PDB file of C-alpha atoms in Angstrom:
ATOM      1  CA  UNK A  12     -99.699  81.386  25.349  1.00 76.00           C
ATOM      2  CA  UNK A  13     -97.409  79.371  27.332  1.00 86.00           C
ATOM      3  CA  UNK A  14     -98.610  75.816  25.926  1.00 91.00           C
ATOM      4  CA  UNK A  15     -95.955  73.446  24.104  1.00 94.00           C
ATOM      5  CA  UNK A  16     -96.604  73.106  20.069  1.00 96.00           C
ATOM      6  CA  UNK A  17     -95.990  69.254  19.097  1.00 98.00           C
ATOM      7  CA  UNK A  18     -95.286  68.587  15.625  1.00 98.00           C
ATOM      8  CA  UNK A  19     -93.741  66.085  13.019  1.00 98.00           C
ATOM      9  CA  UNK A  20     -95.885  62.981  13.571  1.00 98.00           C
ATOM     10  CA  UNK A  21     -97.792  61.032  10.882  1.00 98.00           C
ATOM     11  CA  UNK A  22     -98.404  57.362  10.155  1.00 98.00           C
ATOM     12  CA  UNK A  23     -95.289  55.255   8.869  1.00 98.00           C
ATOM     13  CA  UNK A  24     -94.813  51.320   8.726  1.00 98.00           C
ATOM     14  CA  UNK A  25     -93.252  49.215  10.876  1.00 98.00           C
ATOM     15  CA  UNK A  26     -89.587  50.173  11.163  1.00 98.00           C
ATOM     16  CA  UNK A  27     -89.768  53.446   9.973  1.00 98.00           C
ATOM     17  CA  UNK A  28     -88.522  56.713  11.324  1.00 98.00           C
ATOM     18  CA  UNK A  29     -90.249  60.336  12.873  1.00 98.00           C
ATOM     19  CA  UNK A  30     -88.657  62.815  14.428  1.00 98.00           C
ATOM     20  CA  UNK A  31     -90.857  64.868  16.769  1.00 98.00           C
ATOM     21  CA  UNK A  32     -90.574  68.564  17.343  1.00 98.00           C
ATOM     22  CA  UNK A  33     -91.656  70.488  20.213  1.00 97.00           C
ATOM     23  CA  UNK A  34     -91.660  74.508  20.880  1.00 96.00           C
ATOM     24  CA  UNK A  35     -91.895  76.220  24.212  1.00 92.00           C
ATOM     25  CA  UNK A  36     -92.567  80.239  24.508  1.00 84.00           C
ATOM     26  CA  UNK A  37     -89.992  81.891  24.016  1.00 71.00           C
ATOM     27  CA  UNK A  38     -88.973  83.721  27.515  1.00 66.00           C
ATOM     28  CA  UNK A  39     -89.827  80.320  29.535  1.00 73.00           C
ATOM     29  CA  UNK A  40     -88.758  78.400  31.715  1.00 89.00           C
ATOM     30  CA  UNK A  41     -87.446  76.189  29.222  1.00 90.00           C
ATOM     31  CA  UNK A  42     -83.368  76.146  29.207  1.00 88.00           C
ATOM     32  CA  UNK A  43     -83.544  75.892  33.216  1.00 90.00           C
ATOM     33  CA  UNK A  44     -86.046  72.794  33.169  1.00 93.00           C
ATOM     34  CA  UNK A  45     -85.932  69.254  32.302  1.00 96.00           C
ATOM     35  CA  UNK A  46     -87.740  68.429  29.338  1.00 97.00           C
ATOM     36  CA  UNK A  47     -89.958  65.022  28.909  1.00 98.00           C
ATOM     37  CA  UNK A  48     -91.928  63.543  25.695  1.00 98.00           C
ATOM     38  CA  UNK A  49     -94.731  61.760  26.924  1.00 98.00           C
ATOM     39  CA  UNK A  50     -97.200  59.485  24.942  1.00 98.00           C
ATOM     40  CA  UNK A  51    -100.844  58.371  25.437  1.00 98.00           C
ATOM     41  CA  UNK A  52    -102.368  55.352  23.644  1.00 96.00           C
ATOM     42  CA  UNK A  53    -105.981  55.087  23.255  1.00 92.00           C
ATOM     43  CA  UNK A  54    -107.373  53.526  26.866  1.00 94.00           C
ATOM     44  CA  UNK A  55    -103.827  53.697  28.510  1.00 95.00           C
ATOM     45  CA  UNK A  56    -102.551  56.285  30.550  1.00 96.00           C
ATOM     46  CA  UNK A  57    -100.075  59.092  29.666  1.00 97.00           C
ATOM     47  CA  UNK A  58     -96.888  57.783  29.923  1.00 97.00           C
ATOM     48  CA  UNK A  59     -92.973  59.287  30.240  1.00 98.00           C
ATOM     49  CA  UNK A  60     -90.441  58.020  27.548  1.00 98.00           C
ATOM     50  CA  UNK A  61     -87.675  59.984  27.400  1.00 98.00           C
ATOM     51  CA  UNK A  62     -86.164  62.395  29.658  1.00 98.00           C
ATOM     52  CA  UNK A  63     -83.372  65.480  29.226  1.00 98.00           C
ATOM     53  CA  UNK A  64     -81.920  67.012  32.135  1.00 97.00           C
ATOM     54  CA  UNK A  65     -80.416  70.606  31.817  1.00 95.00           C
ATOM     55  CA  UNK A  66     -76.863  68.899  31.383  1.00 95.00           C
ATOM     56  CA  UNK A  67     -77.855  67.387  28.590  1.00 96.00           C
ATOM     57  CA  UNK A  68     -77.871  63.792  30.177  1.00 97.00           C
ATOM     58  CA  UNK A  69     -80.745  61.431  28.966  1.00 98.00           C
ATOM     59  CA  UNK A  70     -82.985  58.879  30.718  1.00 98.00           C
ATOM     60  CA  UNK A  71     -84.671  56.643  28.591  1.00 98.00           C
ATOM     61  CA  UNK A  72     -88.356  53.689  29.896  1.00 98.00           C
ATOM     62  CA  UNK A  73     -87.218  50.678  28.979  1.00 98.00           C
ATOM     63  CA  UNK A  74     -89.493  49.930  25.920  1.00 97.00           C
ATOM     64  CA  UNK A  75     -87.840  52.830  23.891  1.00 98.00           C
ATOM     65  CA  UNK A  76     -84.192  52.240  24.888  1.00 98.00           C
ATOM     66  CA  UNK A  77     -81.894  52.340  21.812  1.00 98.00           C
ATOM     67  CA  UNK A  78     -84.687  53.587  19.316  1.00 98.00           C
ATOM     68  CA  UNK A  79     -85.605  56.674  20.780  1.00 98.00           C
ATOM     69  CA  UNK A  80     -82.824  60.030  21.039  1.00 98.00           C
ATOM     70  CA  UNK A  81     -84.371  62.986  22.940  1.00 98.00           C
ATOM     71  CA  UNK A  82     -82.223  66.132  22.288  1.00 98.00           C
ATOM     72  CA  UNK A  83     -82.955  70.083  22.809  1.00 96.00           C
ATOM     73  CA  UNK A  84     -81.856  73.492  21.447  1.00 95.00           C
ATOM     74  CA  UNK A  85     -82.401  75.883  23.775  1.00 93.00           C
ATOM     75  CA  UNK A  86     -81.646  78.946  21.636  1.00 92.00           C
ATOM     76  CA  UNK A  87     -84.555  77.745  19.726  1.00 93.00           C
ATOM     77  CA  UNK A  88     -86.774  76.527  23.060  1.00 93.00           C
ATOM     78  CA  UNK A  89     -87.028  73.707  21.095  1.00 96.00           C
ATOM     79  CA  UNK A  90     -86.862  69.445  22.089  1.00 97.00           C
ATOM     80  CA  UNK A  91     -86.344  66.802  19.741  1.00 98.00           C
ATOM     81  CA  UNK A  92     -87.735  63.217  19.932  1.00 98.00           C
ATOM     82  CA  UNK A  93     -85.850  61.237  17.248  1.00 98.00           C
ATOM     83  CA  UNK A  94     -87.655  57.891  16.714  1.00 98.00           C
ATOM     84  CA  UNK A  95     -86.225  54.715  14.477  1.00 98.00           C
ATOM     85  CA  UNK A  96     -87.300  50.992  14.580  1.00 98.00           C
ATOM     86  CA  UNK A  97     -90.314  51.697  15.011  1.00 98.00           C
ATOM     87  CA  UNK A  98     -92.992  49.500  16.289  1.00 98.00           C
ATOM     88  CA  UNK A  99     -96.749  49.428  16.106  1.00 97.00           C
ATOM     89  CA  UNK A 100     -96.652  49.888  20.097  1.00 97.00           C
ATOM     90  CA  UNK A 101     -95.267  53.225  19.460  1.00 98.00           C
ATOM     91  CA  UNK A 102     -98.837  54.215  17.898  1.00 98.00           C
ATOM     92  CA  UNK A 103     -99.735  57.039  20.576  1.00 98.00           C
ATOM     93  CA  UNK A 104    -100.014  60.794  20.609  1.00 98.00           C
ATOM     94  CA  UNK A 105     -96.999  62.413  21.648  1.00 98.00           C
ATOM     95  CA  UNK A 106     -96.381  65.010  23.959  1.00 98.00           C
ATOM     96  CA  UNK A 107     -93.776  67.170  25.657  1.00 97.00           C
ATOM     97  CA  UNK A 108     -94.137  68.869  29.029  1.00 96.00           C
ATOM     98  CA  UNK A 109     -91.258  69.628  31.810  1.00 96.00           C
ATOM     99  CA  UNK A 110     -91.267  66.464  34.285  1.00 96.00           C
ATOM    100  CA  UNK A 111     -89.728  67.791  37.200  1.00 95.00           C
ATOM    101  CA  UNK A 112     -92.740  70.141  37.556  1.00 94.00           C
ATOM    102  CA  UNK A 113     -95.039  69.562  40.212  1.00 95.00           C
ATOM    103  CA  UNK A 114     -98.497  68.253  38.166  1.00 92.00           C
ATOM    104  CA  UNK A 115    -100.526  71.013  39.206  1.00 94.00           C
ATOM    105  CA  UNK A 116     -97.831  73.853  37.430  1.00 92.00           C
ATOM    106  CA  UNK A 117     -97.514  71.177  34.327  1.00 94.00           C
ATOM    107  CA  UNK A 118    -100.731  71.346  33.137  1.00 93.00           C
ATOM    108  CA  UNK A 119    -100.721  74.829  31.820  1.00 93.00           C
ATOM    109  CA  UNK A 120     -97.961  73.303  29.744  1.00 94.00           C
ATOM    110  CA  UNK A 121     -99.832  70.804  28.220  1.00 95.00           C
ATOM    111  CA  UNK A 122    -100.503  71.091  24.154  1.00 95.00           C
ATOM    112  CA  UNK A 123    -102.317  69.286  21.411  1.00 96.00           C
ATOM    113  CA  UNK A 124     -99.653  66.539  20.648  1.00 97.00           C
ATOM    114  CA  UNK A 125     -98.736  64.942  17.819  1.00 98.00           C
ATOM    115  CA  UNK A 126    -100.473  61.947  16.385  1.00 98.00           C
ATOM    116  CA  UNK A 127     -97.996  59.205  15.457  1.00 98.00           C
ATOM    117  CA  UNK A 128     -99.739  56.308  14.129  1.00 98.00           C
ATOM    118  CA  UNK A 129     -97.038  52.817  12.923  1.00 98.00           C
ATOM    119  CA  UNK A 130     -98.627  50.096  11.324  1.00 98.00           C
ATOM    120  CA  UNK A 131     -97.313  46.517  10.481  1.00 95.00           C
TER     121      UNK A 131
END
């Protein structure tokens, strides 16, 4: 089983906070990869927020910028996706996945996601 496991969304109001786990198998690629959190709204396409290099440097789209805080443990094969201020935009399911992968090795990668659902 080599798919990520998303967890720790839910529905919260406007404002509010989540923080978003995801878990790689253990003995993968994952401490020599970047890691990504992605996020699909219904009728859009999936879309890259936030981005962690193996240095630990962080790129951030534009729309999440100073609410979002990706972060990883890679004892535990583990990113974060700490999310504050949040909007009812944000409403999407959430997923991880290594971006730096060429598509056709990613999707083996792909999971379930995480439902996060903000409403005014």
């Amino acid at each position: 089983q080599v798919q990520m496991v998303e967890s720790g969304g839910g529905s919260v109001q406007a404002g509010g906070s989540l923080k978003l786990s995801c878990e790689a198998a253990s003995g993968s690629i994952f401490s020599v990869n970047a890691l990504g959190w992605y996020r699909q709204a219904p009728g859009n396409q999936r879309e890259l927020v936030a981005t962690i290099l193996v240095d630990d440097s962080t790129h951030y789209v534009d729309s999440v910028k100073g609410r979002f805080t990706i972060s990883r443990d890679n004892a535990k094969s583990t990113v974060y996706l700490q999310m504050t201020s949040l909007k009812v935009e944000d409403t999407a399911v959430y997923y991880c996945n290594y971006p730096h992968l060429p598509q056709k090795y990613q999707t083996v990668y792909w999971g379930q996601g995480t439902q996060v659902s903000v409403s005014s």
